mmCIF file of C-alpha atoms in Angstrom:
data_model
loop_
_atom_site.group_PDB
_atom_site.id
_atom_site.type_symbol
_atom_site.label_atom_id
_atom_site.label_comp_id
_atom_site.label_asym_id
_atom_site.label_seq_id
_atom_site.Cartn_x
_atom_site.Cartn_y
_atom_site.Cartn_z
ATOM 1 C CA MET A 563 103.377 10.725 -26.199
ATOM 2 C CA HIS A 564 100.547 13.024 -25.236
ATOM 3 C CA PRO A 565 97.274 11.067 -25.604
ATOM 4 C CA ALA A 566 95.000 13.264 -27.696
ATOM 5 C CA ALA A 567 91.383 12.452 -26.838
ATOM 6 C CA SER A 568 90.265 12.980 -30.432
ATOM 7 C CA VAL A 569 92.761 10.423 -31.775
ATOM 8 C CA ILE A 570 91.864 7.876 -29.082
ATOM 9 C CA PHE A 571 88.146 8.070 -29.749
ATOM 10 C CA PHE A 572 88.695 8.304 -33.510
ATOM 11 C CA THR A 573 90.685 5.054 -33.667
ATOM 12 C CA THR A 574 88.280 3.280 -31.288
ATOM 13 C CA PHE A 575 85.135 4.347 -33.171
ATOM 14 C CA SER A 576 86.534 3.783 -36.640
ATOM 15 C CA GLY A 577 88.017 0.452 -35.539
ATOM 16 C CA LEU A 578 84.612 -0.543 -34.212
ATOM 17 C CA GLY A 579 82.839 0.646 -37.376
ATOM 18 C CA TYR A 580 85.195 -1.001 -39.857
ATOM 19 C CA GLY A 581 85.424 -4.066 -37.626
ATOM 20 C CA LEU A 582 81.642 -4.351 -37.724
ATOM 21 C CA ILE A 583 81.667 -4.082 -41.522
ATOM 22 C CA VAL A 584 84.310 -6.838 -41.684
ATOM 23 C CA SER A 585 82.384 -9.051 -39.247
ATOM 24 C CA LEU A 586 79.135 -8.620 -41.149
ATOM 25 C CA CYS A 587 80.709 -9.077 -44.579
ATOM 26 C CA LEU A 588 82.295 -12.339 -43.451
ATOM 27 C CA GLY A 589 79.679 -13.465 -40.931
ATOM 28 C CA VAL A 590 76.522 -13.148 -43.027
ATOM 29 C CA PRO A 591 77.744 -14.938 -46.193
ATOM 30 C CA LEU A 592 79.236 -17.669 -43.965
ATOM 31 C CA GLN A 593 75.874 -17.840 -42.130
ATOM 32 C CA LEU A 594 77.452 -17.242 -38.756
ATOM 33 C CA LEU A 595 75.000 -14.354 -38.479
ATOM 34 C CA GLU A 596 71.504 -14.973 -39.796
ATOM 35 C CA LEU A 597 70.255 -11.608 -40.969
ATOM 36 C CA SER A 598 67.794 -10.756 -43.731
ATOM 37 C CA ASN A 599 69.031 -8.553 -46.562
ATOM 38 C CA HIS A 600 67.419 -5.489 -45.007
ATOM 39 C CA GLN A 601 68.890 -6.284 -41.586
ATOM 40 C CA PHE A 602 72.325 -6.803 -43.154
ATOM 41 C CA ALA A 603 71.978 -3.440 -44.926
ATOM 42 C CA ALA A 604 70.913 -1.672 -41.738
ATOM 43 C CA ALA A 605 73.803 -3.176 -39.792
ATOM 44 C CA LEU A 606 76.237 -2.049 -42.518
ATOM 45 C CA CYS A 607 74.831 1.469 -42.127
ATOM 46 C CA VAL A 608 75.539 1.258 -38.404
ATOM 47 C CA GLY A 609 79.129 0.349 -39.282
ATOM 48 C CA MET A 610 79.417 3.249 -41.704
ATOM 49 C CA VAL A 611 77.957 5.707 -39.184
ATOM 50 C CA LEU A 612 80.432 4.560 -36.533
ATOM 51 C CA ALA A 613 83.393 4.751 -38.908
ATOM 52 C CA GLY A 614 82.224 8.098 -40.300
ATOM 53 C CA PHE A 615 81.743 9.500 -36.806
ATOM 54 C CA GLY A 616 85.245 8.385 -35.892
ATOM 55 C CA LEU A 617 86.718 9.956 -39.027
ATOM 56 C CA THR A 618 84.941 13.246 -38.297
ATOM 57 C CA LEU A 619 86.343 13.167 -34.759
ATOM 58 C CA SER A 620 89.848 12.758 -36.168
ATOM 59 C CA LEU A 621 89.530 16.139 -37.870
ATOM 60 C CA PHE A 622 89.355 17.754 -34.447
ATOM 61 C CA HIS A 623 92.954 16.948 -33.604
ATOM 62 C CA LEU A 624 94.029 19.197 -36.449
ATOM 63 C CA GLY A 625 94.774 22.885 -36.265
ATOM 64 C CA HIS A 626 92.981 23.479 -39.574
ATOM 65 C CA PRO A 627 90.369 20.756 -40.126
ATOM 66 C CA GLU A 628 89.138 22.443 -43.321
ATOM 67 C CA ARG A 629 92.530 21.749 -44.944
ATOM 68 C CA ALA A 630 92.445 18.029 -44.119
ATOM 69 C CA TRP A 631 91.377 17.031 -47.653
ATOM 70 C CA ARG A 632 94.773 18.115 -48.953
ATOM 71 C CA ALA A 633 96.378 15.214 -47.069
ATOM 72 C CA LEU A 634 94.833 12.776 -49.554
ATOM 73 C CA SER A 635 97.297 13.876 -52.224
ATOM 74 C CA GLN A 636 100.287 12.407 -50.320
ATOM 75 C CA TRP A 637 99.238 8.737 -50.522
ATOM 76 C CA ARG A 638 102.504 7.837 -52.261
ATOM 77 C CA SER A 639 104.569 8.511 -49.157
ATOM 78 C CA SER A 640 102.309 8.896 -46.129
ATOM 79 C CA TRP A 641 100.392 6.240 -44.235
ATOM 80 C CA LEU A 642 98.149 8.945 -42.814
ATOM 81 C CA SER A 643 97.256 9.928 -46.362
ATOM 82 C CA ARG A 644 96.719 6.283 -47.340
ATOM 83 C CA GLU A 645 94.447 5.881 -44.320
ATOM 84 C CA GLY A 646 92.328 8.792 -45.536
ATOM 85 C CA VAL A 647 92.153 7.441 -49.083
ATOM 86 C CA LEU A 648 91.344 3.900 -47.931
ATOM 87 C CA ALA A 649 88.761 5.127 -45.435
ATOM 88 C CA ILE A 650 86.866 6.792 -48.259
ATOM 89 C CA LEU A 651 87.437 3.882 -50.686
ATOM 90 C CA ALA A 652 86.117 1.411 -48.103
ATOM 91 C CA PHE A 653 82.786 3.253 -48.098
ATOM 92 C CA LEU A 654 82.223 2.689 -51.819
ATOM 93 C CA PRO A 655 81.711 -1.105 -51.889
ATOM 94 C CA THR A 656 79.882 -0.855 -48.544
ATOM 95 C CA ILE A 657 77.385 1.643 -49.951
ATOM 96 C CA LEU A 658 77.017 -0.422 -53.130
ATOM 97 C CA LEU A 659 76.458 -3.536 -51.032
ATOM 98 C CA THR A 660 73.861 -1.757 -48.897
ATOM 99 C CA ALA A 661 72.018 -0.580 -52.007
ATOM 100 C CA THR A 662 72.148 -4.076 -53.528
ATOM 101 C CA LEU A 663 70.746 -5.610 -50.347
ATOM 102 C CA LEU A 664 67.949 -3.046 -50.098
ATOM 103 C CA PHE A 665 66.819 -2.970 -53.738
ATOM 104 C CA ALA A 666 67.688 -6.366 -55.151
ATOM 105 C CA GLY A 667 64.936 -8.986 -55.058
ATOM 106 C CA PRO A 668 65.134 -12.215 -53.040
ATOM 107 C CA THR A 669 65.834 -14.265 -56.167
ATOM 108 C CA SER A 670 68.822 -12.140 -57.183
ATOM 109 C CA ASP A 671 72.299 -13.553 -57.657
ATOM 110 C CA GLN A 672 74.203 -13.913 -54.397
ATOM 111 C CA THR A 673 77.554 -13.635 -56.192
ATOM 112 C CA ILE A 674 77.355 -9.837 -56.279
ATOM 113 C CA VAL A 675 76.644 -9.716 -52.553
ATOM 114 C CA ILE A 676 79.544 -12.028 -51.789
ATOM 115 C CA ALA A 677 81.914 -10.159 -54.128
ATOM 116 C CA LEU A 678 81.000 -6.745 -52.684
ATOM 117 C CA SER A 679 81.222 -8.176 -49.156
ATOM 118 C CA LEU A 680 84.764 -9.387 -49.778
ATOM 119 C CA VAL A 681 85.874 -6.057 -51.264
ATOM 120 C CA ALA A 682 84.262 -4.095 -48.423
ATOM 121 C CA ALA A 683 85.849 -6.333 -45.783
ATOM 122 C CA SER A 684 89.286 -6.100 -47.428
ATOM 123 C CA LEU A 685 89.215 -2.312 -47.735
ATOM 124 C CA SER A 686 87.958 -1.939 -44.174
ATOM 125 C CA MET A 687 90.829 -4.096 -42.885
ATOM 126 C CA ALA A 688 93.251 -2.126 -45.069
ATOM 127 C CA THR A 689 92.011 1.134 -43.519
ATOM 128 C CA VAL A 690 92.620 -0.090 -39.971
ATOM 129 C CA PHE A 691 96.006 -1.421 -41.087
ATOM 130 C CA ALA A 692 96.928 1.995 -42.521
ATOM 131 C CA THR A 693 95.959 3.650 -39.219
ATOM 132 C CA ALA A 694 98.288 1.302 -37.349
ATOM 133 C CA MET A 695 101.108 1.850 -39.854
ATOM 134 C CA ILE A 696 101.105 5.586 -39.072
ATOM 135 C CA TYR A 697 102.429 4.673 -35.632
ATOM 136 C CA ARG A 698 104.485 1.634 -36.657
ATOM 137 C CA THR A 699 106.634 3.632 -39.064
ATOM 138 C CA LEU A 700 107.761 6.168 -36.444
ATOM 139 C CA ARG A 701 111.358 5.122 -35.930
ATOM 140 C CA ALA A 702 111.989 7.389 -32.973
ATOM 141 C CA ILE A 703 109.291 5.879 -30.761
ATOM 142 C CA ASP A 704 110.524 2.463 -29.631
ATOM 143 C CA ALA A 705 107.177 1.368 -28.173
ATOM 144 C CA TRP A 706 105.506 1.829 -31.582
ATOM 145 C CA HIS A 707 108.257 0.746 -33.984
ATOM 146 C CA ASN A 708 107.423 -2.961 -34.074
ATOM 147 C CA ASN A 709 105.034 -5.345 -35.846
ATOM 148 C CA TRP A 710 102.852 -5.873 -32.773
ATOM 149 C CA VAL A 711 101.202 -2.497 -33.354
ATOM 150 C CA PRO A 712 99.359 -3.340 -36.616
ATOM 151 C CA LEU A 713 98.470 -6.753 -35.118
ATOM 152 C CA VAL A 714 96.947 -5.109 -32.049
ATOM 153 C CA TYR A 715 94.988 -2.539 -34.059
ATOM 154 C CA LEU A 716 93.600 -5.123 -36.484
ATOM 155 C CA SER A 717 92.704 -7.696 -33.837
ATOM 156 C CA LEU A 718 90.998 -5.163 -31.559
ATOM 157 C CA ALA A 719 89.037 -3.641 -34.455
ATOM 158 C CA VAL A 720 87.794 -7.040 -35.640
ATOM 159 C CA MET A 721 87.085 -8.182 -32.069
ATOM 160 C CA SER A 722 85.047 -5.098 -31.163
ATOM 161 C CA GLY A 723 83.203 -5.257 -34.488
ATOM 162 C CA ALA A 724 82.461 -8.948 -33.979
ATOM 163 C CA VAL A 725 81.007 -8.367 -30.504
ATOM 164 C CA LEU A 726 78.787 -5.608 -31.916
ATOM 165 C CA ALA A 727 77.763 -7.863 -34.823
ATOM 166 C CA VAL A 728 76.736 -10.556 -32.327
ATOM 167 C CA ALA A 729 74.760 -7.998 -30.325
ATOM 168 C CA ILE A 730 72.904 -6.836 -33.441
ATOM 169 C CA ALA A 731 72.256 -10.388 -34.598
ATOM 170 C CA THR A 732 70.893 -11.543 -31.230
ATOM 171 C CA THR A 733 68.536 -8.545 -31.182
ATOM 172 C CA VAL A 734 66.993 -8.755 -34.691
ATOM 173 C CA GLY A 735 68.197 -12.028 -36.193
ATOM 174 C CA ARG A 736 69.804 -15.273 -35.197
ATOM 175 C CA LEU A 737 73.213 -16.792 -34.700
ATOM 176 C CA SER A 738 74.667 -20.127 -35.643
ATOM 177 C CA ALA A 739 75.954 -22.403 -32.882
ATOM 178 C CA THR A 740 79.587 -21.601 -33.637
ATOM 179 C CA THR A 741 79.274 -17.800 -33.690
ATOM 180 C CA VAL A 742 79.623 -16.971 -30.001
ATOM 181 C CA PRO A 743 82.440 -19.498 -29.403
ATOM 182 C CA LEU A 744 84.256 -17.926 -32.367
ATOM 183 C CA VAL A 745 83.822 -14.450 -30.911
ATOM 184 C CA ILE A 746 85.010 -15.730 -27.536
ATOM 185 C CA ALA A 747 88.109 -17.104 -29.277
ATOM 186 C CA LEU A 748 88.587 -13.698 -30.935
ATOM 187 C CA ILE A 749 88.448 -11.921 -27.584
ATOM 188 C CA VAL A 750 90.983 -14.343 -26.072
ATOM 189 C CA THR A 751 93.286 -14.033 -29.106
ATOM 190 C CA SER A 752 93.210 -10.239 -29.156
ATOM 191 C CA GLY A 753 93.814 -10.169 -25.388
ATOM 192 C CA VAL A 754 96.822 -12.465 -25.751
ATOM 193 C CA ILE A 755 98.189 -10.330 -28.623
ATOM 194 C CA LYS A 756 97.829 -7.205 -26.479
ATOM 195 C CA MET A 757 99.637 -8.809 -23.557
ATOM 196 C CA LEU A 758 102.419 -10.086 -25.840
ATOM 197 C CA TYR A 759 102.800 -6.510 -27.084
ATOM 198 C CA TRP A 760 103.132 -5.271 -23.506
ATOM 199 C CA ARG A 761 105.714 -7.968 -22.851
ATOM 200 C CA HIS A 762 107.660 -6.944 -25.964
ATOM 201 C CA VAL A 763 107.661 -3.293 -24.860
ATOM 202 C CA ARG A 764 108.881 -4.285 -21.394
ATOM 203 C CA ASN A 765 111.677 -6.554 -22.632
ATOM 204 C CA ALA A 766 112.941 -4.779 -25.745
ATOM 205 C CA ALA A 767 116.094 -2.720 -25.208
ATOM 206 C CA PRO A 768 115.808 0.936 -26.262
ATOM 207 C CA THR A 769 117.377 1.685 -29.634
ATOM 208 C CA SER A 770 119.406 4.622 -28.372
ATOM 209 C CA ASP A 771 120.901 5.428 -25.008
ATOM 210 C CA ILE A 772 122.395 8.558 -23.477
ATOM 211 C CA ALA A 773 125.907 7.637 -24.626
ATOM 212 C CA SER A 774 124.998 7.558 -28.319
ATOM 213 C CA ALA A 775 122.801 10.633 -27.865
ATOM 214 C CA LEU A 776 125.768 12.636 -26.610
ATOM 215 C CA GLY A 777 128.383 11.111 -28.920
ATOM 216 C CA LEU A 778 130.245 9.524 -26.015
ATOM 217 C CA ASP A 779 131.767 6.064 -26.028
ATOM 218 C CA ASN A 780 129.784 3.103 -24.712
ATOM 219 C CA GLN A 781 131.358 3.140 -21.282
ATOM 220 C CA ALA A 782 130.160 6.643 -20.527
ATOM 221 C CA LYS A 783 127.286 6.720 -18.103
ATOM 222 C CA ALA A 784 125.933 10.220 -18.297
ATOM 223 C CA ARG A 785 122.839 11.461 -16.544
ATOM 224 C CA GLN A 786 121.146 14.794 -16.360
ATOM 225 C CA PHE A 787 122.394 16.649 -13.312
ATOM 226 C CA SER A 788 120.141 19.679 -13.624
ATOM 227 C CA ALA A 789 117.863 21.041 -16.329
ATOM 228 C CA PRO A 790 118.304 24.463 -17.891
ATOM 229 C CA HIS A 791 114.615 25.222 -17.447
ATOM 230 C CA THR A 792 112.149 24.792 -14.613
ATOM 231 C CA ALA A 793 109.008 24.340 -16.732
ATOM 232 C CA ASP A 794 108.280 21.758 -19.412
ATOM 233 C CA ASN A 795 108.443 22.789 -23.067
ATOM 234 C CA TYR A 796 106.436 21.617 -26.086
ATOM 235 C CA LEU A 797 108.616 18.571 -26.687
ATOM 236 C CA MET A 798 108.375 17.419 -23.093
ATOM 237 C CA THR A 799 104.584 17.709 -22.908
ATOM 238 C CA GLU A 800 103.903 16.332 -26.382
ATOM 239 C CA MET A 801 106.624 13.697 -26.781
ATOM 240 C CA GLY A 802 107.490 12.919 -23.187
ATOM 241 C CA TYR A 803 104.155 12.598 -21.479
ATOM 242 C CA GLN A 804 104.860 10.984 -18.153
ATOM 243 C CA ILE A 805 102.647 8.557 -16.410
ATOM 244 C CA ALA A 806 103.485 7.068 -13.039
ATOM 245 C CA ARG A 807 104.394 3.386 -13.351
ATOM 246 C CA ASN A 808 101.843 2.229 -10.757
ATOM 247 C CA HIS A 809 99.102 4.226 -12.513
ATOM 248 C CA ALA A 810 100.007 2.534 -15.791
ATOM 249 C CA GLN A 811 99.913 -0.926 -14.222
ATOM 250 C CA LYS A 812 96.569 -0.234 -12.591
ATOM 251 C CA LEU A 813 95.143 0.988 -15.886
ATOM 252 C CA ARG A 814 96.431 -2.086 -17.694
ATOM 253 C CA LYS A 815 94.643 -4.343 -15.229
ATOM 254 C CA ILE A 816 91.438 -2.324 -15.616
ATOM 255 C CA CYS A 817 91.805 -2.478 -19.414
ATOM 256 C CA VAL A 818 92.172 -6.273 -19.404
ATOM 257 C CA GLY A 819 89.413 -6.753 -16.835
ATOM 258 C CA VAL A 820 86.864 -4.440 -18.434
ATOM 259 C CA GLY A 821 87.733 -4.966 -22.096
ATOM 260 C CA PHE A 822 88.448 -8.699 -22.183
ATOM 261 C CA VAL A 823 87.686 -10.674 -19.021
ATOM 262 C CA ALA A 824 84.242 -9.205 -18.298
ATOM 263 C CA PRO A 825 82.947 -9.599 -21.891
ATOM 264 C CA LEU A 826 84.290 -13.181 -21.895
ATOM 265 C CA ALA A 827 82.405 -13.930 -18.698
ATOM 266 C CA LEU A 828 79.230 -12.269 -19.957
ATOM 267 C CA LEU A 829 79.263 -14.050 -23.310
ATOM 268 C CA ASN A 830 79.908 -17.405 -21.656
ATOM 269 C CA LEU A 831 76.987 -16.777 -19.296
ATOM 270 C CA GLY A 832 74.858 -15.815 -22.274
ATOM 271 C CA LEU A 833 75.762 -19.081 -23.995
ATOM 272 C CA LEU A 834 74.687 -21.086 -20.967
ATOM 273 C CA PHE A 835 71.348 -19.396 -20.485
ATOM 274 C CA ALA A 836 68.457 -18.123 -22.618
ATOM 275 C CA THR A 837 68.705 -16.075 -25.824
ATOM 276 C CA GLN A 838 67.527 -12.965 -24.002
ATOM 277 C CA MET A 839 70.459 -13.367 -21.635
ATOM 278 C CA LEU A 840 72.807 -13.604 -24.607
ATOM 279 C CA CYS A 841 71.321 -10.435 -26.093
ATOM 280 C CA ILE A 842 71.833 -8.496 -22.859
ATOM 281 C CA SER A 843 75.310 -9.973 -22.423
ATOM 282 C CA ALA A 844 76.271 -9.039 -25.962
ATOM 283 C CA TRP A 845 75.185 -5.387 -25.644
ATOM 284 C CA LEU A 846 76.866 -5.074 -22.260
ATOM 285 C CA SER A 847 79.981 -6.620 -23.780
ATOM 286 C CA VAL A 848 79.955 -4.045 -26.591
ATOM 287 C CA MET A 849 80.022 -1.218 -24.065
ATOM 288 C CA LEU A 850 82.694 -2.898 -21.933
ATOM 289 C CA VAL A 851 84.893 -3.695 -24.955
ATOM 290 C CA PHE A 852 84.567 -0.080 -26.090
ATOM 291 C CA VAL A 853 85.698 1.249 -22.701
ATOM 292 C CA GLY A 854 88.493 -1.335 -22.582
ATOM 293 C CA ILE A 855 89.805 -0.283 -25.985
ATOM 294 C CA VAL A 856 89.652 3.417 -25.055
ATOM 295 C CA ILE A 857 91.834 2.646 -22.024
ATOM 296 C CA GLU A 858 94.147 0.488 -24.146
ATOM 297 C CA ARG A 859 94.523 3.259 -26.721
ATOM 298 C CA TRP A 860 95.151 5.843 -24.006
ATOM 299 C CA LEU A 861 97.906 3.651 -22.577
ATOM 300 C CA PHE A 862 99.290 3.029 -26.071
ATOM 301 C CA PHE A 863 99.951 6.748 -26.292
ATOM 302 C CA ALA A 864 100.801 7.523 -22.669
ATOM 303 C CA GLU A 865 103.347 4.707 -22.258
ATOM 304 C CA ALA A 866 105.214 5.555 -25.491
ATOM 305 C CA LYS A 867 108.299 7.705 -25.207
ATOM 306 C CA HIS A 868 109.950 9.591 -28.049
ATOM 307 C CA THR A 869 113.737 9.154 -28.308
ATOM 308 C CA VAL A 870 114.220 12.935 -28.057
ATOM 309 C CA MET A 871 113.424 12.590 -24.357
ATOM 310 C CA THR A 872 116.929 11.130 -23.920
ATOM 311 C CA TYR A 873 118.119 14.701 -24.175
ATOM 312 C CA TYR A 874 115.832 15.660 -21.302
ATOM 313 C CA GLY A 875 117.160 13.030 -18.971
ATOM 314 C CA ARG A 876 114.184 10.675 -19.359
ATOM 315 C CA MET B 1115 107.369 25.522 -33.687
ATOM 316 C CA LYS B 1116 109.214 25.440 -36.994
ATOM 317 C CA LYS B 1117 112.018 23.419 -38.485
ATOM 318 C CA CYS B 1118 115.530 24.891 -38.705
ATOM 319 C CA THR B 1119 116.212 26.199 -42.236
ATOM 320 C CA LEU B 1120 119.944 26.710 -41.522
ATOM 321 C CA CYS B 1121 119.182 30.370 -42.289
ATOM 322 C CA VAL B 1122 119.105 29.604 -45.983
ATOM 323 C CA ASP B 1123 118.010 33.211 -46.599
ATOM 324 C CA LYS B 1124 121.349 34.414 -45.188
ATOM 325 C CA ILE B 1125 123.574 31.857 -46.921
ATOM 326 C CA TYR B 1126 122.842 32.994 -50.470
ATOM 327 C CA ASN B 1127 122.206 36.648 -49.633
ATOM 328 C CA GLU B 1128 124.369 38.763 -51.950
ATOM 329 C CA ASN B 1129 123.707 41.843 -49.808
ATOM 330 C CA LEU B 1130 125.681 40.406 -46.896
ATOM 331 C CA PRO B 1131 129.459 40.297 -46.721
ATOM 332 C CA VAL B 1132 130.769 36.775 -47.336
ATOM 333 C CA GLU B 1133 131.811 36.217 -43.712
ATOM 334 C CA SER B 1134 128.237 36.947 -42.584
ATOM 335 C CA ARG B 1135 126.679 34.346 -44.851
ATOM 336 C CA VAL B 1136 126.426 31.818 -42.014
ATOM 337 C CA PRO B 1137 123.451 30.720 -39.913
ATOM 338 C CA ALA B 1138 122.604 33.023 -37.031
ATOM 339 C CA CYS B 1139 123.439 30.351 -34.443
ATOM 340 C CA VAL B 1140 126.943 29.950 -35.897
ATOM 341 C CA ALA B 1141 127.549 33.702 -35.782
ATOM 342 C CA ALA B 1142 126.055 34.008 -32.323
ATOM 343 C CA CYS B 1143 127.947 31.217 -30.564
ATOM 344 C CA PRO B 1144 130.199 32.959 -28.032
ATOM 345 C CA THR B 1145 132.666 30.039 -27.866
ATOM 346 C CA GLY B 1146 132.805 29.419 -31.619
ATOM 347 C CA ALA B 1147 131.526 25.889 -31.131
ATOM 348 C CA ARG B 1148 129.581 25.828 -34.394
ATOM 349 C CA SER B 1149 130.898 25.724 -37.949
ATOM 350 C CA PHE B 1150 128.968 25.990 -41.182
ATOM 351 C CA GLY B 1151 129.984 24.691 -44.589
ATOM 352 C CA ASP B 1152 129.476 22.075 -47.276
ATOM 353 C CA LEU B 1153 130.214 18.563 -45.999
ATOM 354 C CA ALA B 1154 129.808 17.219 -49.535
ATOM 355 C CA ASP B 1155 132.867 19.249 -50.583
ATOM 356 C CA LYS B 1156 135.957 17.417 -49.298
ATOM 357 C CA ASP B 1157 138.058 20.567 -49.332
ATOM 358 C CA SER B 1158 135.702 22.787 -47.336
ATOM 359 C CA GLY B 1159 136.652 23.933 -43.860
ATOM 360 C CA VAL B 1160 134.022 21.790 -42.169
ATOM 361 C CA SER B 1161 135.058 18.661 -44.090
ATOM 362 C CA GLN B 1162 138.655 19.196 -43.021
ATOM 363 C CA LEU B 1163 137.536 19.734 -39.406
ATOM 364 C CA VAL B 1164 135.496 16.536 -39.469
ATOM 365 C CA ALA B 1165 138.368 14.574 -41.003
ATOM 366 C CA ALA B 1166 140.981 15.995 -38.626
ATOM 367 C CA ARG B 1167 139.002 15.664 -35.399
ATOM 368 C CA GLY B 1168 136.854 12.618 -36.206
ATOM 369 C CA GLY B 1169 133.375 14.094 -36.514
ATOM 370 C CA VAL B 1170 130.540 11.693 -35.559
ATOM 371 C CA ASP B 1171 126.814 11.349 -36.028
ATOM 372 C CA LEU B 1172 124.636 11.376 -32.932
ATOM 373 C CA MET B 1173 122.441 8.294 -32.486
ATOM 374 C CA PRO B 1174 123.541 6.708 -35.804
ATOM 375 C CA GLU B 1175 121.527 3.573 -34.928
ATOM 376 C CA GLN B 1176 118.310 5.580 -35.440
ATOM 377 C CA GLY B 1177 119.014 5.469 -39.174
ATOM 378 C CA CYS B 1178 118.236 9.161 -39.727
ATOM 379 C CA LYS B 1179 121.542 9.787 -41.570
ATOM 380 C CA PRO B 1180 121.980 13.341 -40.243
ATOM 381 C CA VAL B 1181 123.716 15.843 -42.509
ATOM 382 C CA ASN B 1182 125.631 17.433 -39.653
ATOM 383 C CA LYS B 1183 128.516 16.073 -37.605
ATOM 384 C CA TYR B 1184 129.572 16.555 -34.012
ATOM 385 C CA LEU B 1185 133.232 16.970 -33.164
ATOM 386 C CA PRO B 1186 134.338 15.065 -30.056
ATOM 387 C CA THR B 1187 135.811 17.061 -27.175
ATOM 388 C CA ARG B 1188 139.501 17.670 -27.449
ATOM 389 C CA THR B 1189 141.739 16.347 -24.683
ATOM 390 C CA LYS B 1190 142.904 19.085 -22.356
ATOM 391 C CA VAL B 1191 146.558 20.014 -22.696
ATOM 392 C CA SER B 1192 147.917 19.962 -19.149
ATOM 393 C CA ALA B 1193 150.692 22.313 -18.082
ATOM 394 C CA HIS B 1194 154.173 20.892 -18.709
ATOM 395 C CA GLU B 1195 157.076 21.114 -16.277
ATOM 396 C CA SER B 1196 159.116 22.944 -18.968
ATOM 397 C CA ASP B 1197 156.679 25.873 -18.946
ATOM 398 C CA ARG B 1198 157.683 26.728 -15.399
ATOM 399 C CA LYS B 1199 161.183 27.616 -16.584
ATOM 400 C CA LEU B 1200 159.781 30.805 -18.126
ATOM 401 C CA ALA B 1201 159.288 32.390 -14.722
ATOM 402 C CA PRO B 1202 162.107 31.702 -12.276
ATOM 403 C CA LYS B 1203 160.875 30.537 -8.907
ATOM 404 C CA VAL B 1204 161.721 32.956 -6.153
ATOM 405 C CA ASP B 1205 163.006 31.113 -3.103
ATOM 406 C CA ASN B 1206 164.179 32.446 0.233
ATOM 407 C CA LEU B 1207 161.235 34.766 0.649
ATOM 408 C CA GLY B 1208 161.839 36.196 4.022
ATOM 409 C CA SER B 1209 158.494 37.636 4.778
ATOM 410 C CA ALA B 1210 155.211 35.733 4.849
ATOM 411 C CA LEU B 1211 153.665 38.604 2.912
ATOM 412 C CA LEU B 1212 156.112 38.163 0.042
ATOM 413 C CA ARG B 1213 155.511 34.394 0.099
ATOM 414 C CA TRP B 1214 151.761 35.025 -0.117
ATOM 415 C CA VAL B 1215 152.173 37.517 -2.958
ATOM 416 C CA ASP B 1216 154.368 35.049 -4.849
ATOM 417 C CA LYS B 1217 151.916 32.213 -4.287
ATOM 418 C CA THR B 1218 148.942 34.295 -5.442
ATOM 419 C CA LEU B 1219 150.668 35.558 -8.577
ATOM 420 C CA SER B 1220 151.902 32.075 -9.554
ATOM 421 C CA GLY B 1221 148.312 30.776 -9.653
#
């Protein structure tokens, strides 16, 4: 599938933004991140800016961005529509929470903060889940039609958000002793999930083969002898994007190295040494995780093949 | 790029003669490989074709439940020995030219 730059950066930014909101909404009440109310509010704004920026970017992969609002009416049947609705809904408790944190006094009831935090975290997770379901429901693309896809999207969003939350907390606030080990565990878990997904894609048999595509019996082994056209058409460029196998493997290694191994090493180093080291490590890790996820998303698209390509001998 | 409408504007067009109320691809096919009709109606021409020749879905495992069917290729009817009795074989062709003419015309 042709990797559209706008969709790649949209999902990475919005995953990071909503992941940050989730991390903050769980981390601050659980005192994994020690931030004052104003710092919590400011960090939530960072999350909203990142998610909002990502959502704006997504409009650019449309032919008519000004008509995008109409998609919200199809929430009953479309995951893309549900993603749009949830993305907007997720902002409501987040904005309310930000306002509460900024204007409520220090003696105010923490129950409201915790309640709004839980709602904001849930809706943010639901938004990322809806994004993943857009791809998971596409029956004709074998690489996407499995339950690993929502797992990968959710785990990478939360992981990237958690790394950013740690970076913010080390800069302006404090962390508890268990925070960085938890984030390290998150990075390992999301890396393992991603590699299990790659293993599934490698081992799973394709749903349809050339014999069923041509209505032949199972013993028929047909292959395309020659094509009726010398140039690619829309379907071949959009649905049958080809990437050389060795390029894909190289990119996978870079993705794992940059997005998972390097941040792990940096955060472990930061744990061993001074707080300033941890702060630098955390910010470096944010940038590396971001690049790693961009590569992962690019591969997610580039390595997926639409079943219609069977008719083009691929 | 737009989705096929099966030329719905032609199908119900009262201004066209009945035989022309078929999709353009069906009318255009030089080998007559395409047929149009109502598969939901058991007595329609296409339903009878599908029943007689064993029409199949392509990629049924995709779960798309297509509304069209593909007819499998028919087995070729090879020439039978009895057909040769129609044209008597000319033997004893003296000249090579006559033998060549006979061979060419027999195919």
